[in-house]
XYZ file of C-alpha atoms in Angstrom:
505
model
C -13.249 14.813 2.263
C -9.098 14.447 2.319
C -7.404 15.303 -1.310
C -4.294 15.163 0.143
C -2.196 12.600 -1.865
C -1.380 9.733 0.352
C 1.689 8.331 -1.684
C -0.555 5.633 -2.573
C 1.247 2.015 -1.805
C -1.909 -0.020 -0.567
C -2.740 -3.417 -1.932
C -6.844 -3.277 -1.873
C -6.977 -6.085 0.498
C -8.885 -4.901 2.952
C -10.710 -1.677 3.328
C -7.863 1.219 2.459
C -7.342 4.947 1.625
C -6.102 4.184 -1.243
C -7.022 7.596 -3.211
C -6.922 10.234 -1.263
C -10.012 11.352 -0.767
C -11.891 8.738 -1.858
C -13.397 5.920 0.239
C -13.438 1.833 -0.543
C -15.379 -0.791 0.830
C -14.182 -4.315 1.414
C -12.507 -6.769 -0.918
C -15.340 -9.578 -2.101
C -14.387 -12.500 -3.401
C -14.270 -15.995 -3.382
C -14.521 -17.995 -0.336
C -13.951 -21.506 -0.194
C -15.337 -24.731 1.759
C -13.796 -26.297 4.726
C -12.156 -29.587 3.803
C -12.452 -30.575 7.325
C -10.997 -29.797 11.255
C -7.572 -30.332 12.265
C -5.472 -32.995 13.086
C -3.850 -31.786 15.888
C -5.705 -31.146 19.453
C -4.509 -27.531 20.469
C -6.862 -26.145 17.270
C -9.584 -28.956 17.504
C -13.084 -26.401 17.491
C -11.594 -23.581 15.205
C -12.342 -25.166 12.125
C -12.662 -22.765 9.451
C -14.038 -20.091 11.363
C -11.684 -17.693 11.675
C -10.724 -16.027 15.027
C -10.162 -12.603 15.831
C -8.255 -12.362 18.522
C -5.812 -9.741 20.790
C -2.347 -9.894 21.456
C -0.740 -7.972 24.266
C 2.273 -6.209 22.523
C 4.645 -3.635 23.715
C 4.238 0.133 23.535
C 7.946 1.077 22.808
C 10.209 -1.702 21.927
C 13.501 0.316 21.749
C 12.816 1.526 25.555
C 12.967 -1.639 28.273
C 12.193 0.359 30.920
C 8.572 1.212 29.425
C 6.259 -1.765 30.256
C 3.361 -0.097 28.967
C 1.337 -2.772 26.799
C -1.403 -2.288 23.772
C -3.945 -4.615 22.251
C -3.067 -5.445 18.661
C -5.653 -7.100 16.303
C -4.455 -10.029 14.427
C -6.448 -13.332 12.841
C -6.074 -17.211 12.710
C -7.087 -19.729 10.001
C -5.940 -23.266 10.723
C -8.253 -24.724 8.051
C -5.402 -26.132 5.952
C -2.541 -27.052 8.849
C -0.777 -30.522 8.634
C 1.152 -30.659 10.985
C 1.653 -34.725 11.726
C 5.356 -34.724 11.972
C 5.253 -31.216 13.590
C 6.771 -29.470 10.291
C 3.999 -27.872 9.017
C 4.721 -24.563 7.108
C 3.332 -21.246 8.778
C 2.111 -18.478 6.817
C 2.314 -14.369 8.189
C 0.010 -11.937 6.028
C 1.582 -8.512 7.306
C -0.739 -5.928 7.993
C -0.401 -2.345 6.404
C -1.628 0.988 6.420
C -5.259 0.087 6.238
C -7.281 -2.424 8.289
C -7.025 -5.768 8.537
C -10.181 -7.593 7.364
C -11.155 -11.516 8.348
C -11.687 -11.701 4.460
C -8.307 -12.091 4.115
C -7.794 -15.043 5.831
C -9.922 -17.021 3.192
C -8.883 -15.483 -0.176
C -6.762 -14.876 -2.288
C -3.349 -16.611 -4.139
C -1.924 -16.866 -0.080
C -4.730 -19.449 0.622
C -4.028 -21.077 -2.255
C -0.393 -22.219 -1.181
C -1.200 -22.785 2.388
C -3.856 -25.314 0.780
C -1.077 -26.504 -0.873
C 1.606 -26.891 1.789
C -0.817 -27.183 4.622
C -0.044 -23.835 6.261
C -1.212 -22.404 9.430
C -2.183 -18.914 8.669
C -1.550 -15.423 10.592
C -2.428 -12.101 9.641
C -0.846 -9.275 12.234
C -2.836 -5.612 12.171
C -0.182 -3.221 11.691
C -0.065 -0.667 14.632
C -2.117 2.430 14.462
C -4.500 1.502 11.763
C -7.296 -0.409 11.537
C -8.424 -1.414 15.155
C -5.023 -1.525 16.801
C -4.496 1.617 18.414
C -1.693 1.531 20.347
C -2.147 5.283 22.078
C -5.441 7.067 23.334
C -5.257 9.506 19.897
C -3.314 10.426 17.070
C -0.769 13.413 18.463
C 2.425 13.942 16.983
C 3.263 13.149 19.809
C 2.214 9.408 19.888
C 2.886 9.094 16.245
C 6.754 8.743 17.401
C 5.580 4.900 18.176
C 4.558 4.520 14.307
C 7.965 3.381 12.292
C 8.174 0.811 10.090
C 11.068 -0.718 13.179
C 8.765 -0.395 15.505
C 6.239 -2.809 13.223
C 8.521 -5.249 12.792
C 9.748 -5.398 15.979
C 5.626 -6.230 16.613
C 5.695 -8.842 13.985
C 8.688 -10.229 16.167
C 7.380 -10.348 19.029
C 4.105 -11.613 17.989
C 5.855 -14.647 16.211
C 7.891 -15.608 20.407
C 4.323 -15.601 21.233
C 2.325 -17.506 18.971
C 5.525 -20.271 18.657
C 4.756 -20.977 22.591
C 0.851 -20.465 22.180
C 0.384 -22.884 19.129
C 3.540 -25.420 20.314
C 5.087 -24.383 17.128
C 8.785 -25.607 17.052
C 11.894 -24.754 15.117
C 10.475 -27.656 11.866
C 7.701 -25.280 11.826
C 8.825 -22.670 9.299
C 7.543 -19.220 9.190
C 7.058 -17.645 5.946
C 5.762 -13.670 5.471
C 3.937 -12.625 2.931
C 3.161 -9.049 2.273
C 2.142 -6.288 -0.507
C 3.040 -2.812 -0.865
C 4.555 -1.222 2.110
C 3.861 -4.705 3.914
C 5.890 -5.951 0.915
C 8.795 -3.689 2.076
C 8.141 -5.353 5.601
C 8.280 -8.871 4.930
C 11.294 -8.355 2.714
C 12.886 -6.355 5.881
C 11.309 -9.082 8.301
C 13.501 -11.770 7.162
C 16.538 -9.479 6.959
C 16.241 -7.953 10.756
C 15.198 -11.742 12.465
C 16.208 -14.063 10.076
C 16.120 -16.823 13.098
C 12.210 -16.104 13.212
C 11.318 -15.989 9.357
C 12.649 -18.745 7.372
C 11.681 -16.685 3.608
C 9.493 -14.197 2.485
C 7.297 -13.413 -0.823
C 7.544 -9.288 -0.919
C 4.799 -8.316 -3.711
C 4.795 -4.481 -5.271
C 7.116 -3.485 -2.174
C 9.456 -0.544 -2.451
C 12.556 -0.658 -0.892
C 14.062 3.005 -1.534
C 13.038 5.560 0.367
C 12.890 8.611 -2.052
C 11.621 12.105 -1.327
C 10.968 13.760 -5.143
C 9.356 10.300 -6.719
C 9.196 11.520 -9.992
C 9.498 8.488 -11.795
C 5.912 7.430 -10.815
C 4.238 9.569 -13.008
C 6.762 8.302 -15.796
C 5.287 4.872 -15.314
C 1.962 6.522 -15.699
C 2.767 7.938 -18.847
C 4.389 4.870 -19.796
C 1.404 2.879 -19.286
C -0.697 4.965 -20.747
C 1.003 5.621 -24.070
C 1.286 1.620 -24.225
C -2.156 1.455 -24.872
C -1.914 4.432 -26.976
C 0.648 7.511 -27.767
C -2.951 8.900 -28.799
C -3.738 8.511 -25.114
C -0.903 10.697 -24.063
C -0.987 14.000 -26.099
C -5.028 14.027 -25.529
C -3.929 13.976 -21.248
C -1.312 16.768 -22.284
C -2.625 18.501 -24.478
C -6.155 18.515 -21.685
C -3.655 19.727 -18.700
C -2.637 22.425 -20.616
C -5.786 23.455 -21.757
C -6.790 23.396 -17.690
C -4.093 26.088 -17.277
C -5.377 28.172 -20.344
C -9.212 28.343 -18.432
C -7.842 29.420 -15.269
C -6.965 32.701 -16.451
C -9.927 34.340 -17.353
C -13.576 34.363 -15.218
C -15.239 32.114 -17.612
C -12.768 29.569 -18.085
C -12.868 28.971 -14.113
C -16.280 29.162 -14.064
C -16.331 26.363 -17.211
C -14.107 24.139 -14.976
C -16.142 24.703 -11.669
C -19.372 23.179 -13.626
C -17.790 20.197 -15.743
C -14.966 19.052 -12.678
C -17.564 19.188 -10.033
C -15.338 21.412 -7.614
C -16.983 21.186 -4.121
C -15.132 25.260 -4.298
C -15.235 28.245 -6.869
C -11.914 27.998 -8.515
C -11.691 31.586 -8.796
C -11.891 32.089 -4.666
C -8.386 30.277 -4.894
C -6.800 31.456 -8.267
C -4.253 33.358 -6.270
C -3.237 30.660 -3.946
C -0.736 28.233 -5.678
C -1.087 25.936 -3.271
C -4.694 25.358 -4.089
C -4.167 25.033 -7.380
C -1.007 22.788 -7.250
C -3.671 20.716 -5.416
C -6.056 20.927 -7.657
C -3.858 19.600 -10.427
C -2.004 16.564 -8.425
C -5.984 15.528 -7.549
C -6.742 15.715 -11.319
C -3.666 13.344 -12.311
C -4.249 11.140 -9.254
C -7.104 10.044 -11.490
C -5.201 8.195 -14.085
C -2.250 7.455 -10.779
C -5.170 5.312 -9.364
C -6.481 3.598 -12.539
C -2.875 2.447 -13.858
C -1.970 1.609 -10.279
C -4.484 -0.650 -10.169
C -5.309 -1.569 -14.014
C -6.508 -5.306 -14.407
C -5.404 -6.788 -10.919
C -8.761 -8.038 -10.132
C -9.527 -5.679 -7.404
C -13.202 -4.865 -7.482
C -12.530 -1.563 -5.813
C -10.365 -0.528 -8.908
C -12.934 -1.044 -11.892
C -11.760 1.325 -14.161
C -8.991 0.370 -16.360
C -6.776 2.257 -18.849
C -8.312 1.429 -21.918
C -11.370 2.977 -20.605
C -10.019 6.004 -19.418
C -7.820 6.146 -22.620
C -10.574 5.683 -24.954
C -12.365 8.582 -23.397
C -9.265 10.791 -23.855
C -9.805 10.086 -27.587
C -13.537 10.313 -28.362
C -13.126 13.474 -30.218
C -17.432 13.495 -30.158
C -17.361 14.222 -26.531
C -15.510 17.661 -27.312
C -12.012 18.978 -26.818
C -9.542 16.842 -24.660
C -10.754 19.627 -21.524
C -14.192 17.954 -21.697
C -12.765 14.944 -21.840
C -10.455 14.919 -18.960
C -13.528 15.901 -16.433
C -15.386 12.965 -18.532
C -12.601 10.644 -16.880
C -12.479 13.045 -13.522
C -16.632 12.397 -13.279
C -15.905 8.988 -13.843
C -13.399 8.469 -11.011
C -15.926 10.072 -8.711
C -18.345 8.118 -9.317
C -16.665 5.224 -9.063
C -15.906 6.406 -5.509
C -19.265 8.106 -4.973
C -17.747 11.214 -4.196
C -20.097 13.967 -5.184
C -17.575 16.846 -5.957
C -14.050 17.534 -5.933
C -12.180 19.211 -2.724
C -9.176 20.665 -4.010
C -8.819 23.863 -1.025
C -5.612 23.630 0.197
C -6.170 24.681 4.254
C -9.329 22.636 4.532
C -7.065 19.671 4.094
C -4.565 20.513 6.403
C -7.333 21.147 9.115
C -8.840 18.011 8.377
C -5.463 16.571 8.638
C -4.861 17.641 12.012
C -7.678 15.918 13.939
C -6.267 13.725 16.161
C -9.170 11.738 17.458
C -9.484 8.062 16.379
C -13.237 8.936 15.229
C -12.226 11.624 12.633
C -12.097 10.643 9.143
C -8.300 11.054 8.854
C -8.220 8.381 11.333
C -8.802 5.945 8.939
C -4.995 5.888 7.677
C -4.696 8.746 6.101
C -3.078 11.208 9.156
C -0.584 8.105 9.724
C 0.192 7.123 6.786
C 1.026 10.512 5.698
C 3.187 10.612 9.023
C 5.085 7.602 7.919
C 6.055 9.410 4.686
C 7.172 12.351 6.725
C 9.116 10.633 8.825
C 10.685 7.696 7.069
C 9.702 7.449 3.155
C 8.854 10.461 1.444
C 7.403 8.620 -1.363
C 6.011 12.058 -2.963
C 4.468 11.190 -6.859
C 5.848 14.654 -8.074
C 5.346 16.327 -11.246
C 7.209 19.511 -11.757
C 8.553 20.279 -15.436
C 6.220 22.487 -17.594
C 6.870 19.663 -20.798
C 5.832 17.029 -18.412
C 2.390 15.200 -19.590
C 1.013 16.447 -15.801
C 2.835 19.761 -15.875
C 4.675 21.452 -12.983
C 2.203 22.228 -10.457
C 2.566 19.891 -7.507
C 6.821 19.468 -6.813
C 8.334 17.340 -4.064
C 8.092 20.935 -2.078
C 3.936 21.449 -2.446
C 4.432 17.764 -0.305
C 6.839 18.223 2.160
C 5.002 21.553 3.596
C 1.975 19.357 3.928
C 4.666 17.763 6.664
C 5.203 20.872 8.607
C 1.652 22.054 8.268
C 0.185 18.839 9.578
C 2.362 17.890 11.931
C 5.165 20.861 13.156
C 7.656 22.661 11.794
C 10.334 20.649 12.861
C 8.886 17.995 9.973
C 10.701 20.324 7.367
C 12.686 19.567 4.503
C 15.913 19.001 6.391
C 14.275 16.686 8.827
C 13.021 14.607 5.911
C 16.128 14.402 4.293
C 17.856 12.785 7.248
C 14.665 10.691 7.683
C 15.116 9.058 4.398
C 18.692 8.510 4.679
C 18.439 6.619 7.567
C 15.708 4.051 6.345
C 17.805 3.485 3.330
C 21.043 3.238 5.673
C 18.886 0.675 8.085
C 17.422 -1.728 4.862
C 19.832 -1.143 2.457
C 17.436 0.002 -0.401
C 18.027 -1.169 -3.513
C 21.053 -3.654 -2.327
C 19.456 -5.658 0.719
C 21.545 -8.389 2.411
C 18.213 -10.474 2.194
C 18.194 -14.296 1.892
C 15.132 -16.537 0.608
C 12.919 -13.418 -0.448
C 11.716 -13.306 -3.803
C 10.679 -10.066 -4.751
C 7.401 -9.687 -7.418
C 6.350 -6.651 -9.166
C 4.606 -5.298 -11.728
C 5.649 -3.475 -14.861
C 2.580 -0.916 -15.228
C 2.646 -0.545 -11.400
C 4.510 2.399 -10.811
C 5.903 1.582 -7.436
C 8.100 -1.531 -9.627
C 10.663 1.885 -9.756
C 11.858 1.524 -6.099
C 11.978 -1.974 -5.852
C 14.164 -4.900 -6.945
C 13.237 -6.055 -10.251
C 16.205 -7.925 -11.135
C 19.100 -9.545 -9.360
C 21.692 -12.115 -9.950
C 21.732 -13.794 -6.533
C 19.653 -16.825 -6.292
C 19.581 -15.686 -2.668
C 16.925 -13.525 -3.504
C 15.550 -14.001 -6.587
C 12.876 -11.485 -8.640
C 9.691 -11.710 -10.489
C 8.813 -8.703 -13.250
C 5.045 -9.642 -14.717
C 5.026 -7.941 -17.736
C 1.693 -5.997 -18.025
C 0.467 -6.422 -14.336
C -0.282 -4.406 -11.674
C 0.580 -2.983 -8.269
C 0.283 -6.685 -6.093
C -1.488 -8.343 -9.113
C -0.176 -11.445 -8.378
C -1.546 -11.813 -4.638
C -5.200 -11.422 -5.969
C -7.320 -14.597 -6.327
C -7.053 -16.221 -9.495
C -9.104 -16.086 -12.415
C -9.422 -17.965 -15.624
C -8.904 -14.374 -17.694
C -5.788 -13.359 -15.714
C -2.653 -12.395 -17.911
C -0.279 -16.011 -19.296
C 2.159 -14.491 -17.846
C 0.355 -13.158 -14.344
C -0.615 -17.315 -14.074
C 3.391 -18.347 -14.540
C 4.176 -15.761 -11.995
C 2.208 -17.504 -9.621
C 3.426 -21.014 -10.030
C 6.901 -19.638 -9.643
C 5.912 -18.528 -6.146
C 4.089 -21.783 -5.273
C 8.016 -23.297 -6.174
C 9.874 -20.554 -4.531
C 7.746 -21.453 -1.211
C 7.981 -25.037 -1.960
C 11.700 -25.091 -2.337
C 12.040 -23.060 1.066
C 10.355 -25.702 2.753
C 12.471 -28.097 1.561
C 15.665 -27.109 2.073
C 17.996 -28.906 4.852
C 17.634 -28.379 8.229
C 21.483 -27.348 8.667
C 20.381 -24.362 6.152
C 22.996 -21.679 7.128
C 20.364 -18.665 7.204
């Protein structure tokens, strides 16, 4: 089982490792009924059955003289296209760092609009994960082909190709859609091949690259202490109280029994590094459960109040007890029987290579990404922090050089980061017709664009919501102001689609 924190970004759209660790199944939800087959002859017999389907992409785009080709996944629905004048809208889900699911292609607020508009719909696997597997393992070594250009050099590509496959002319505008990291890429889509994407809808998508992310565990705190300051001192008062029991025998012993450690505490009380994991694994707990608070995800069921009313219910004992209450909780939830906290079990783990290890299911390249181009780390490292100081940007970025080599070190990361800000632009893209949506309890809202004064690119900040809230399907409960939030992207998309032909992009 991997505790090693995966910088969580992932919208639960699919099967993802969203907490490290921790497995998720599928995304059920609602599916709808086919209103009936398409108009036009090229898609006459797919109906609403979606297709799964391969697409011959290149190995290395940045190297001409490699030829060397790889199946990637990707899915078609064409249940909704109008295309009578041959200006029907086309929609791109982007794929992210977990696998693509058919699921997708019938659910969720996406659907919705391409009802609406009568969108042909596209959702590209993003290489490496899920069932595109570009290289016969995961080496360092073969990583190198797993960048964020690299991806949207695929999504490129793959947009030449479908244009000829489906007869799709210039009238037929292409539109990306993406959460989380795929939020970053649809945002970066449209800025790199603006001639191929007419707009883009980036949801919960960061857009600086930052090493020492300390202000995601500010959010958390945030969040929390909006629901109640009450909430907050219990969590402090609890992480100290961890610290006081791991210096004597029975205090390690206590929090073997009532945090479920899958190893003695005390075997590792002299190795900071498992015990800096053992504390970022216990605050990943509320990470996950604000990350995903309320955003009708199934696979995210507990919410704040609940964990927060737990940290107060003084009957269950002092806020110690109560913190494994919520750590018990979490587990279940994931049906993990006991915490793995051991710092080199992870690392080995980590360093399987084969596509049939349990890292491979986007955990050893997702980490890689964040190595190599993100950082991303959810750091806590001040002693009057609510988390404490055990797990700094520096307890990460070793897990780089462990995993992977030594020449991931600090240095290299540094220069890795600068350069995907110096590519994008972070926080100051030169983006046209992308409007950027987040959250304010998701803590990933921090390195995005929340507000801007260029209608060019206009933002949405739900107050209250959470990390890609917005692309979820609708319910009747959801948030006022999640409901507005949507209409304002079902106008954003509609006034894309209207705008002149002679549009300078």
């Amino acid at each position: 089982m991997i505790i090693i924190k995966l910088a969580v970004l992932i919208c639960y759209l699919a099967w993802s490792p969203a907490s490290a660790g921790r497995s998720h199944s599928f995304w059920r939800g609602k599916k709808f009924t086919q209103d009936g087959p398409s108009k036009n002859p090229i898609f006459k017999g797919m109906g609403s059955n979606v297709q799964t389907l391969w697409f011959d992409q290149l190995l290395d785009h940045n190297d001409p003289t490699n030829p060397t080709t790889w199946k990637q996944r990707y899915y078609v629905n064409d249940e909704y296209f109008k295309n009578e004048d041959d200006n029907g809208p086309v929609f791109l889900m982007i794929g992210g760092e977990g696998e693509a699911t058919a699921r997708w292609m019938t659910e969720g607020a996406w659907i919705h609009y391409a009802q609406e508009y009568g969108a042909l719909c596209f959702q590209l696997e993003h290489r490496f994960y899920g069932k595109s597997h570009p290289t016969e393992d995961l080496s360092t070594k073969n990583l190198a082909y797993l960048t964020s250009e690299q991806a949207l050099s695929d999504l490129a590509y793959f947009i030449e190709a479908m244009k000829l496959k489906y007869q799709l002319g210039r009238s037929n505008r292409w539109i990306a859609f993406g959460g989380s990291y795929p939020g970053s890429l649809a945002a970066w889509l449209r800025e790199k091949y603006p001639y191929l994407v007419f707009g883009s809808i980036s949801s919960s998508g960061p857009l600086l690259a930052k090493i020492d992310f300390k202000e995601y565990f500010e959010v958390v705190t945030n969040s929390l202490k909006r629901y109640s300051p009450d909430c907050v001192a219990n969590v402090r008062s609890a992480m100290s109280q961890v610290e006081t029991l791991l210096k004597h025998m029975i205090g390690q012993r206590n929090l073997n029994e009532k945090f479920k450690l899958c190893d003695p505490v005390e075997k590792s009380i002299e190795n900071e590094l498992d015990i800096s994991s053992l504390f970022e694994a216990i605050a990943s707990n509320f990470a996950g459960v604000v990350q995903y608070n309320k955003d009708n995800s199934p696979h995210a069921r507990l919410t704040i109040d609940e964990v927060c009313d737990v940290m107060m219910n003084q009957t269950i004992g002092v806020p110690v007890a109560r913190l494994a209450v919520v750590n018990e909780m979490v587990m279940n939830q994931d049906k993990v029987k006991c915490l793995d906290y051991v710092y080199d079990k992870t690392i080995k783990q980590m360093q399987n290579t084969s596509w049939d290890s349990d890292v491979a299911n986007g955990a050893r390249q997702w980490i890689y990404q964040t190595c190599n181009e993100f950082g991303f780390y959810q750091t806590s490292d001040t002693a009057d922090s609510v988390f404490g100081d055990r797990f700094p940007a520096e307890f990460f970025t070793r897990q780089c050089a462990d995993v992977y080599g030594r020449r991931f070190d600090q240095k290299a990361l540094n220069r890795a980061v600068y350069r995907t800000n110096t590519n994008y632009g972070a926080l100051n893209p030169s983006t046209t017709n992308v409007l950027y949506v987040h959250g304010s309890i998701d803590p990933w809202h921090r390195l995005g664009l929340t507000e801007s004064n260029d209608i060019q690119m206009p933002t949405i900040f739900i107050d209250g919501t959470a990390h890609c809230a917005n692309m979820y399907e609708p319910k009747e409960d959801d948030f006022p102001q999640l409901k507005a939030a949507r209409v304002q992207i079902s106008s954003f998309i509609g006034r894309l689609l209207k705008m002149d032909d002679d549009y300078d992009y």
